[in-house]
Every structure is written in structure tokens, then in C-alpha cells.
mmCIF file of C-alpha atoms in Angstrom:
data_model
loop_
_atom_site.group_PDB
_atom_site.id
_atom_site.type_symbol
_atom_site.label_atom_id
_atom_site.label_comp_id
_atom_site.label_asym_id
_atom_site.label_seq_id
_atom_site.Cartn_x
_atom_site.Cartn_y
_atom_site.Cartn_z
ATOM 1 C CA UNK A 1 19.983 9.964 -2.649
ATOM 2 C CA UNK A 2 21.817 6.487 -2.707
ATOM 3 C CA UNK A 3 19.834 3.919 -4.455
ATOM 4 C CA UNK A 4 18.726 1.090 -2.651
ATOM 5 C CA UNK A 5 19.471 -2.633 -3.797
ATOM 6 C CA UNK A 6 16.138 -4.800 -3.004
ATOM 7 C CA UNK A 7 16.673 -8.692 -3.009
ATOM 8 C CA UNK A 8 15.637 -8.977 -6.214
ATOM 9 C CA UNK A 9 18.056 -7.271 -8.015
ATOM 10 C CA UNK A 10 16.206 -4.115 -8.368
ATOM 11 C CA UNK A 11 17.634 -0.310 -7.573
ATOM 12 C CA UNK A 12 15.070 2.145 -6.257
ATOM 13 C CA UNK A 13 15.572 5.212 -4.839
ATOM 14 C CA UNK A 14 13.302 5.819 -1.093
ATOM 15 C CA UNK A 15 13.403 7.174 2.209
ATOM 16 C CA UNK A 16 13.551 6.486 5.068
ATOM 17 C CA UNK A 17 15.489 3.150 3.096
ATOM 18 C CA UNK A 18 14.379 0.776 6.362
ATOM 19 C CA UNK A 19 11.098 1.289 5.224
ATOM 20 C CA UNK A 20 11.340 0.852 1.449
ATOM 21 C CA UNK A 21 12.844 -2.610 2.223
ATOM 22 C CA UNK A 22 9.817 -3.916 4.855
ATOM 23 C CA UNK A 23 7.558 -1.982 2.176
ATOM 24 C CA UNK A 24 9.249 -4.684 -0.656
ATOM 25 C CA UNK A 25 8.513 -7.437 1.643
ATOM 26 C CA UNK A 26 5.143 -6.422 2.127
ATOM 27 C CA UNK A 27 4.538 -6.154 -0.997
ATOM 28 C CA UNK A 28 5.592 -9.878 -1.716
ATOM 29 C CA UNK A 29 2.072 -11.303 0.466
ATOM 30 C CA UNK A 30 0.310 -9.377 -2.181
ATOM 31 C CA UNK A 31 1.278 -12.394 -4.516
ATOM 32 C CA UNK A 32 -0.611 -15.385 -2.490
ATOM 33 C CA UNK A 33 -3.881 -17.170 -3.278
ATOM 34 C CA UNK A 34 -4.155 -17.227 -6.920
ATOM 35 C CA UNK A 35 -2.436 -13.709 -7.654
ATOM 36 C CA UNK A 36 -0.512 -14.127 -10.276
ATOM 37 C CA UNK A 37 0.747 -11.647 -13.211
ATOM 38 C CA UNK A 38 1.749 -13.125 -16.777
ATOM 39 C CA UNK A 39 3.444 -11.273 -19.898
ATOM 40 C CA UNK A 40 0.746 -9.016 -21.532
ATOM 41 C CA UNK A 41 -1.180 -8.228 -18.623
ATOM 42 C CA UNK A 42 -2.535 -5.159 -17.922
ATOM 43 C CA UNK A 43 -2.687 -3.826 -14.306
ATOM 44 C CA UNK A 44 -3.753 -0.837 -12.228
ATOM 45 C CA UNK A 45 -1.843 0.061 -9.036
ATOM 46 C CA UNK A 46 -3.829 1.758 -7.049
ATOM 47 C CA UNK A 47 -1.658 3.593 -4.010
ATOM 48 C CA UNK A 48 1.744 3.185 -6.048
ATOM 49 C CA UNK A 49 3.453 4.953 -3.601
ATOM 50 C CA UNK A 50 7.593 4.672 -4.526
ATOM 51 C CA UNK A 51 6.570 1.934 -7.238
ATOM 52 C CA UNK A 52 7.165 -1.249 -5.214
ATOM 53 C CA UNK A 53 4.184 -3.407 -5.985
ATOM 54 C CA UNK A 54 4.936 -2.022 -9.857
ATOM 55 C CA UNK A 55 8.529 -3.140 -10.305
ATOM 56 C CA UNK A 56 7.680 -6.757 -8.730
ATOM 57 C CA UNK A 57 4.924 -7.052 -11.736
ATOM 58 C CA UNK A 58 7.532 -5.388 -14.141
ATOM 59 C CA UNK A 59 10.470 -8.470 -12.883
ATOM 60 C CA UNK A 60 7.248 -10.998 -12.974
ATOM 61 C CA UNK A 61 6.584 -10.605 -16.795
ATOM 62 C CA UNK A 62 9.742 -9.439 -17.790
ATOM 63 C CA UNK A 63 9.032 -6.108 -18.554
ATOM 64 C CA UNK A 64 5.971 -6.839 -20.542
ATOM 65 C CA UNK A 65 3.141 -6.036 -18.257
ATOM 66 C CA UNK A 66 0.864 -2.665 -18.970
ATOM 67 C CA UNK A 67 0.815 -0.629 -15.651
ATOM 68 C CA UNK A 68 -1.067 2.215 -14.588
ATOM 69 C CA UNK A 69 0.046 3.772 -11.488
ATOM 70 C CA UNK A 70 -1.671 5.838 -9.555
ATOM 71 C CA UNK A 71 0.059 8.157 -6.805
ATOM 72 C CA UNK A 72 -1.045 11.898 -5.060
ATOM 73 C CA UNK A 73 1.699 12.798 -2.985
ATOM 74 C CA UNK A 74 4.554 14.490 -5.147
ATOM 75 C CA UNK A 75 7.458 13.274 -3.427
ATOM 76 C CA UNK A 76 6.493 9.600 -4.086
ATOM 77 C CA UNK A 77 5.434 10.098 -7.406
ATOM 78 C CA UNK A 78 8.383 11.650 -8.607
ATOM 79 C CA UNK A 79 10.283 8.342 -6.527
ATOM 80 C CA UNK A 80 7.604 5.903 -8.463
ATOM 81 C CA UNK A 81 8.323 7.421 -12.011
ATOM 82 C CA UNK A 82 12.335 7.511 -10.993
ATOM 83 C CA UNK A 83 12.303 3.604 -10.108
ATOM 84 C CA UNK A 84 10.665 2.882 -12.884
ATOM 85 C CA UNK A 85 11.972 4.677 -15.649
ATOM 86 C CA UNK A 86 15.718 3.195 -13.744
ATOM 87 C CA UNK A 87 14.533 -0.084 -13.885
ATOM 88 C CA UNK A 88 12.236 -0.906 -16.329
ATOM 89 C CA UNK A 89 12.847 2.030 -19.163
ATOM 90 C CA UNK A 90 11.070 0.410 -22.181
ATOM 91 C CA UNK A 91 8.157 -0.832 -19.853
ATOM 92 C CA UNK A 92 4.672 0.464 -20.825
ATOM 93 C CA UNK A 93 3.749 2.036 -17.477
ATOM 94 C CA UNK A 94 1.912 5.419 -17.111
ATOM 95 C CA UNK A 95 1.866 7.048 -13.781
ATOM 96 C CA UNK A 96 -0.928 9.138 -12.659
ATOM 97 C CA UNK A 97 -0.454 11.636 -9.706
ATOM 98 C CA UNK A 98 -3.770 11.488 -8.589
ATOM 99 C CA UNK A 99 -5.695 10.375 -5.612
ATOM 100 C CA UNK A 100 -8.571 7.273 -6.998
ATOM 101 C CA UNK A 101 -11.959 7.812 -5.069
ATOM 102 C CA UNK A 102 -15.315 7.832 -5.700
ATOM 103 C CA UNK A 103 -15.606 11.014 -7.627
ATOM 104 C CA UNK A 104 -13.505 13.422 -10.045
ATOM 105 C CA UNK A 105 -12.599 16.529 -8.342
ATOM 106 C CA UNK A 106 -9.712 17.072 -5.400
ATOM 107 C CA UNK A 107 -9.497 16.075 -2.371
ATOM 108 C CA UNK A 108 -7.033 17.073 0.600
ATOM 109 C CA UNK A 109 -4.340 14.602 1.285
ATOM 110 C CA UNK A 110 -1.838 13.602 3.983
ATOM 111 C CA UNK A 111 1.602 12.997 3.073
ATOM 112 C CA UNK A 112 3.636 11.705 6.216
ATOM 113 C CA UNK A 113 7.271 11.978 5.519
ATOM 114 C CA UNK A 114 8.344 9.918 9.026
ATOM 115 C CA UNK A 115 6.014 6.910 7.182
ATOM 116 C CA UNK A 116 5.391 7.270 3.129
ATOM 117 C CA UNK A 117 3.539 4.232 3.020
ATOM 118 C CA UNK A 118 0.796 5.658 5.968
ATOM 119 C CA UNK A 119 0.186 8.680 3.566
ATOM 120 C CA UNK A 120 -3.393 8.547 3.193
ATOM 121 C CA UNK A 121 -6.659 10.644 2.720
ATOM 122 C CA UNK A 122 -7.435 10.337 6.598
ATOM 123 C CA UNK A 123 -5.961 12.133 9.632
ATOM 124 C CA UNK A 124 -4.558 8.461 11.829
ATOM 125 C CA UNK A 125 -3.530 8.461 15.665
ATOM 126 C CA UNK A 126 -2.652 6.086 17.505
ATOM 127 C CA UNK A 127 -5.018 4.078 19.484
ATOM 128 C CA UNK A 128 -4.797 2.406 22.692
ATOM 129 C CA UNK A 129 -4.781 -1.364 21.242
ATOM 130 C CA UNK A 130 -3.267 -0.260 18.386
ATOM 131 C CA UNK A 131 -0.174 0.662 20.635
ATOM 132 C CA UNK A 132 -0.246 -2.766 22.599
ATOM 133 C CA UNK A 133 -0.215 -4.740 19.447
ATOM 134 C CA UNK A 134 2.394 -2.725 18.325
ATOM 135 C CA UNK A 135 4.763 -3.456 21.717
ATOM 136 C CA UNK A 136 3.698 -7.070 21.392
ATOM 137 C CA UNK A 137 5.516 -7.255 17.985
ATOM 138 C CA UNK A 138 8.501 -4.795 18.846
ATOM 139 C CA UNK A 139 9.154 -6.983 21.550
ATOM 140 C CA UNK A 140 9.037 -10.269 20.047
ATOM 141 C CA UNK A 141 12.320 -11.923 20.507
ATOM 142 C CA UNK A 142 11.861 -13.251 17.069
ATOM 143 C CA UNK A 143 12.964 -11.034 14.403
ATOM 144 C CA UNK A 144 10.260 -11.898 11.474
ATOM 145 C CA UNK A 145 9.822 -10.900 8.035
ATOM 146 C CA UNK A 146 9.128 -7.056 7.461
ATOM 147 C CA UNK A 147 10.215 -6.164 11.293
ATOM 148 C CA UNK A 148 13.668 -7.056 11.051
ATOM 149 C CA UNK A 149 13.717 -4.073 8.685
ATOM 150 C CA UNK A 150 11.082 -1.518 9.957
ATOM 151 C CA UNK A 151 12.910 -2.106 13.730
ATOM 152 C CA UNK A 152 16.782 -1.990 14.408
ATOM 153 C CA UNK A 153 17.617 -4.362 17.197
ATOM 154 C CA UNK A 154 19.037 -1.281 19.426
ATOM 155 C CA UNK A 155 15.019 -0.278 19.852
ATOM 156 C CA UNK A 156 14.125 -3.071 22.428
ATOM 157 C CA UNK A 157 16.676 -1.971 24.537
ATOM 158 C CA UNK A 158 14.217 0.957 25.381
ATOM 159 C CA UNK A 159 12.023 -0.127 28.259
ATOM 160 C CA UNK A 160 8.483 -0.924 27.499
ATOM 161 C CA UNK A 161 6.689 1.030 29.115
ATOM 162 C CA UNK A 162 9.433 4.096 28.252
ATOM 163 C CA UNK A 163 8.376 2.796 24.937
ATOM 164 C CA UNK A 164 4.232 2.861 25.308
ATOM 165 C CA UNK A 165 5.529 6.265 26.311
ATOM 166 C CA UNK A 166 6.474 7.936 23.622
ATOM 167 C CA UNK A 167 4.569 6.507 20.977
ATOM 168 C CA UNK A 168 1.067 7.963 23.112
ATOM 169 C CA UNK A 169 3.262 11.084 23.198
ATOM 170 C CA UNK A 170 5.197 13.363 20.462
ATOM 171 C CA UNK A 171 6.971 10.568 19.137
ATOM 172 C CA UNK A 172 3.400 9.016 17.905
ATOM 173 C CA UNK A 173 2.404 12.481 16.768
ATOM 174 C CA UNK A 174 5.192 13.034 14.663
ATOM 175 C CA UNK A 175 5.087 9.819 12.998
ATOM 176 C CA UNK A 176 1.957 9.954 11.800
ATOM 177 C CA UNK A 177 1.494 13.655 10.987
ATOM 178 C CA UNK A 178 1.169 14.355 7.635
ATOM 179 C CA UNK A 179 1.465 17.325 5.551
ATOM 180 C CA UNK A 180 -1.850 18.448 3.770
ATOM 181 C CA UNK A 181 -1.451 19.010 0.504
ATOM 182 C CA UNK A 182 -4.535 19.469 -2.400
ATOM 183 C CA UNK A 183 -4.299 16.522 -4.996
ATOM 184 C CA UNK A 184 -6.383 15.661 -7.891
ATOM 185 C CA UNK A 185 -9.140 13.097 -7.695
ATOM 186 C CA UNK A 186 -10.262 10.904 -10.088
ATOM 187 C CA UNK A 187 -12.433 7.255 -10.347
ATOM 188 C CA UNK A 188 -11.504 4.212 -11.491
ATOM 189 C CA UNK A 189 -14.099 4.673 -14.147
ATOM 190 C CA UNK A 190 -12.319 7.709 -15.692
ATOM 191 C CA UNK A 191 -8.826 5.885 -15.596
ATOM 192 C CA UNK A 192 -10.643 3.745 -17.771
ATOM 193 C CA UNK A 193 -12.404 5.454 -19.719
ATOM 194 C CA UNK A 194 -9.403 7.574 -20.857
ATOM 195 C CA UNK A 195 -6.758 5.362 -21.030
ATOM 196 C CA UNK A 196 -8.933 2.945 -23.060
ATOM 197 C CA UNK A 197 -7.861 -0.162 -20.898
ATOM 198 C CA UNK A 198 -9.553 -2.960 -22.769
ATOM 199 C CA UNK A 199 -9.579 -5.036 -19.782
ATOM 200 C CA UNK A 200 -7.554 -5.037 -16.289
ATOM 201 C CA UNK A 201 -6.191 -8.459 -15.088
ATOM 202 C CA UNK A 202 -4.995 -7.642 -11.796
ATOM 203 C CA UNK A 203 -6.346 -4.069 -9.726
ATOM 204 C CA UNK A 204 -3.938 -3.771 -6.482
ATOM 205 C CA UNK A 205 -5.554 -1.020 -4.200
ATOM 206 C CA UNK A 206 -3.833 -0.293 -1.090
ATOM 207 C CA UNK A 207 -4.703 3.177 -0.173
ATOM 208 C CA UNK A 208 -5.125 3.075 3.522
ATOM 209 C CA UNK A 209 -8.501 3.810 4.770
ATOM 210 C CA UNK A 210 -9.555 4.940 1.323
ATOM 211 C CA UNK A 211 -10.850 1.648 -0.247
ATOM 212 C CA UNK A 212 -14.111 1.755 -0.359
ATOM 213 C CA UNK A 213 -13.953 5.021 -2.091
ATOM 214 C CA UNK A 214 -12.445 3.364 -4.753
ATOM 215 C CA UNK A 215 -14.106 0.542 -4.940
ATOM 216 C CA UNK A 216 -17.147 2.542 -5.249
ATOM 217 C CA UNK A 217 -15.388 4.820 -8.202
ATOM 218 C CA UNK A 218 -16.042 1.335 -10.252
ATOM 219 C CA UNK A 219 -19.133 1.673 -12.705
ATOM 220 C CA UNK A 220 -21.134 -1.059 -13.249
ATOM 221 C CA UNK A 221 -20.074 -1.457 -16.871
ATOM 222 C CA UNK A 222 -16.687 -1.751 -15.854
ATOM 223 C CA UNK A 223 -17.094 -4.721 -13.254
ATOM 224 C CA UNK A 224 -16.786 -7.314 -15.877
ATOM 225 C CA UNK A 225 -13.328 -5.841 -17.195
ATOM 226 C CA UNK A 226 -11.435 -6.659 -13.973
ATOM 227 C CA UNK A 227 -10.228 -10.178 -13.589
ATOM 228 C CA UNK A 228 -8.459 -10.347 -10.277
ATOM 229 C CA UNK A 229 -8.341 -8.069 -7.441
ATOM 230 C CA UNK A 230 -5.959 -7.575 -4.259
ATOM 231 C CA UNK A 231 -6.724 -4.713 -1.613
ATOM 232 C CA UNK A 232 -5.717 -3.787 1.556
ATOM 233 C CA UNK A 233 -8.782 -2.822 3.847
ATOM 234 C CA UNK A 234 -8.973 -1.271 7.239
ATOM 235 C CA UNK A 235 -11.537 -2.826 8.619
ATOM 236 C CA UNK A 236 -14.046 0.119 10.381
ATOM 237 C CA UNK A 237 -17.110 -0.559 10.802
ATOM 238 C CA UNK A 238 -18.110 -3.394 9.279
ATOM 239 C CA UNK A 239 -15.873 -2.795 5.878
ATOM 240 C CA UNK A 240 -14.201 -5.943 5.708
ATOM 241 C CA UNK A 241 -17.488 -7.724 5.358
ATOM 242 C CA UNK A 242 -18.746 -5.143 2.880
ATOM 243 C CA UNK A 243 -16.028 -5.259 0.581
ATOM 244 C CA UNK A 244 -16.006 -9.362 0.310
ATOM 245 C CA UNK A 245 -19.784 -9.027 -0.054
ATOM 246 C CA UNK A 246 -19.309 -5.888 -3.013
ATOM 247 C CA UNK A 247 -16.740 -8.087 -4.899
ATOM 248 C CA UNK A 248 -18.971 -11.825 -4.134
ATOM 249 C CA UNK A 249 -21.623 -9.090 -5.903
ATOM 250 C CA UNK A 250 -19.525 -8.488 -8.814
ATOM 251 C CA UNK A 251 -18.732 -11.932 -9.339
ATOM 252 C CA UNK A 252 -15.365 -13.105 -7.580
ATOM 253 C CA UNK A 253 -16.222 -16.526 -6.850
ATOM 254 C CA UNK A 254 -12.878 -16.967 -5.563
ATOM 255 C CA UNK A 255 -12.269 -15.037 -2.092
ATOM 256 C CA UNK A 256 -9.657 -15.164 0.182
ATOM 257 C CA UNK A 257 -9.122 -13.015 3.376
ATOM 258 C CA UNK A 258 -5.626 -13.028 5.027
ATOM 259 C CA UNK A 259 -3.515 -11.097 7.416
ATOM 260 C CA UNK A 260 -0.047 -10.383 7.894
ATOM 261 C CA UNK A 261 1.335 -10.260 11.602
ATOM 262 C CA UNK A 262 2.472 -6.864 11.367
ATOM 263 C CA UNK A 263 -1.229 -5.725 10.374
ATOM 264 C CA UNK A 264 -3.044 -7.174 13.385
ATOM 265 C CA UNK A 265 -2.770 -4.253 16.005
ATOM 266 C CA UNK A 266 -4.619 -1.865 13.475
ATOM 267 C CA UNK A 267 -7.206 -4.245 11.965
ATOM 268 C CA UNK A 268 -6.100 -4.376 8.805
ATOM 269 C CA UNK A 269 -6.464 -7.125 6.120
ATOM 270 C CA UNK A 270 -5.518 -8.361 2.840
ATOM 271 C CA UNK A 271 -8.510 -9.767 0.890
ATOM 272 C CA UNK A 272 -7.903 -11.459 -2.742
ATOM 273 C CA UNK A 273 -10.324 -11.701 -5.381
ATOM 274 C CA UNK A 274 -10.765 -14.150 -8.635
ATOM 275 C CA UNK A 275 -13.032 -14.514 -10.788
#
């Protein structure tokens, strides 16, 4: 597999490459109101995936960040431990290939091949206004941000409706199916417990669908330990508003809920936390 050069300088190794690069600009917003990493720091990356999020903390603090990564689909987390061993070799960074929840055990997880970063716990189809939001975007005459990667331009030549077609159809199906495979499952809790984290400046969970799980993984005694907080949430029924309520709870007087364009069709957020 050819490496990949990212606009920072960095070489990772992904595929489908499109992808890896709208993944790297995604993974940019996650450094907005207040989120910031410093030299010394220790984080947890929860959802590494191929390690994006964890070599933009790694160029923040020049190497001198503490990471724990935590990744259950094999494929990725031999990718994450690649990228970063490439990258940053002398880094402290320990990957985990685990799934985080809210419970030690295993769990059954979805690893979707056509779309790494929609690997998830949950089985996802596409739903009606999930697919118009999606043609509203594709067919934006404006190439912005992530889409100019995730979309070649020879796509909206396809007629719309051709289009609405196929991804209600097999096209949609084989995107998003995944491939079940048995993972390990471990809490928050536990990663701190054994890793002996003496505190954890910035948690980064995006783990779509699977938040709350993690969130919920967090002991009381541990609440206190985290200083900053970034996660993605899907917001079903009602969990938008539970999770800015859960971290208001734990004492994040600093709350900010944002969303990117391309996250509007399925209802998903970006909510950042500071104490």
C-alpha cells in the first residue's frame, strides 16, 4: 500500500485514500472552541480508527503528548499502530484494540471496508432524509472542505434521481455493510485503572452511535481526572441533550455544540467540553 502524504507533512498508510484525506480534514473541526493540546499532555482517543486524530496531537506537541488509542477492528488497528510507529516512533502512545463501552466483556462489531470511519457497534441504513441531505451536498456546485475529497467531480454527472437510486438500492447496502467480527470490550474506567493515567487532558470519543456507552463506562471517581472533552454524538432520541446535560453534571462549565455541513443529513454533532 502507497503511503499517503496529508497536508501536514505526515505519511499514513489508508484505504480507500479519498477517505483518509476528508477523514484528516474532519478531524481538524475537532480542534475549535477551546480544544487545544500542549507538550506533556496526556490524551485518550477513543475510536482511533487509522490514527488521524492521534498524529494531529503527536505534530501539535511535537511528539510529546501521552496517547492512548483505542481501536476494535483489526485492519485499522494494525493501520493506527503503522502510522504511528512511521511517524512518530519515539512517541509514548499505546494502542488498545478494543471496543470502549459501558462494560468489560465483548461485544460484536461492524467493520465496513467501503467506509472505515462508519465502522461502528450498530447495524446503519440509510434513511429517507438521510439520503436527501446527502444529494443536497453531492450536488452543491460548491466543492467545500471534506467533499472535495470524499466526492470526485465525475459523480454529479450521474442524474439525481439515478443517484437517490442507487444509494436506496445495493449501492447503499454495500456501503454500509459491515463485517461482524467479536472484539474485546472494555470501560473507560479500566483504561484507567490499568494504565495508571494520572489525569487525562483531552478524551476525543468518536465512535459512531456508541457514545453514550462510553460515556457511561466513566466512574464517578474518575470524572474529576478529565479536563477537556470532544465527542461526536448521533443524536437519537434525545442524546444530544443528555450528553451536554451528563458532562454540565460532571462539571464542564464550558459547552459548546457545533456541526459540520457534511454531518447534517444524519443528525450528527460535535459537542466540546471544558472545564
Amino acid at each position: 500500500m502507497r503511503p499517503i502524504k496529508l497536508i501536514t507533512g505526515s505519511e499514513i498508510r489508508a484505504r480507500p485514500p479519498r477517505q483518509a484525506m476528508a477523514m484528516h480534514l474532519q478531524v481538524l473541526h475537532y480542534f475549535s472552541h477551546g480544544i487545544a493540546v500542549h507538550p506533556g499532555d496526556v490524551v485518550v482517543d477513543v475510536g482511533a480508527n487509522i490514527g488521524m486524530f492521534a498524529l494531529e496531537v503527536l505534530l501539535r506537541t511535537q511528539g510529546r503528548a501521552s496517547l492512548v488509542c483505542c481501536e476494535p477492528a483489526p485492519p485499522l488497528f494494525r493501520r493506527l499502530a503503522d502510522n504511528l510507529r512511521r511517524n512518530f516512533p519515539d512517541a509514548s502512545a499505546k494502542c488498545l484494540k478494543a471496543a470502549m463501552g459501558d462494560r468489560e466483556g465483548e461485544v460484536d462489531f461492524f467493520y465496513r471496508p467501503h467506509s472505515p470511519s462508519m465502522s461502528s457497534l450498530e447495524v446503519m441504513q440509510f434513511k429517507p432524509a438521510q439520503i436527501r441531505g446527502t444529494l443536497d451536498i453531492l450536488y452543491d456546485p460548491q466543492d467545500k472542505g471534506e467533499l472535495t475529497y470524499l466526492v470526485p467531480r465525475w459523480v454529479r454527472w450521474i442524474p439525481r434521481k439515478f443517484m437517490r437510486a442507487m444509494l436506496r438500492g445495493a449501492v447503499g447496502r454495500e456501503y454500509l455493510r459491515g463485517r461482524k467480527l467479536r472484539s474485546p470490550l472494555t470501560t473507560l474506567s479500566a483504561v484507567i485503572e490499568r494504565e495508571g493515567l494520572p489525569t487525562i487532558d483531552l478524551l476525543k470519543i468518536d465512535v459512531e452511535g456508541a457514545e453514550w456507552l462510553v460515556l457511561a463506562g466513566i466512574e464517578d471517581r474518575h470524572w474529576p481526572l478529565i479536563r477537556s472533552v470532544v465527542v461526536e454524538v448521533h443524536d437519537v432520541d434525545g442524546r444530544l441533550g443528555r450528553v451536554r446535560e451528563a458532562l454540565a453534571n460532571r462539571g464542564f462549565s464550558r459547552i459548546t455544540v457545533d456541526q459540520e455541513e457534511l454531518q447534517r443529513p444524519f443528525d450528527v454533532h460535535n459537542v466540546y467540553a471544558l472545564r
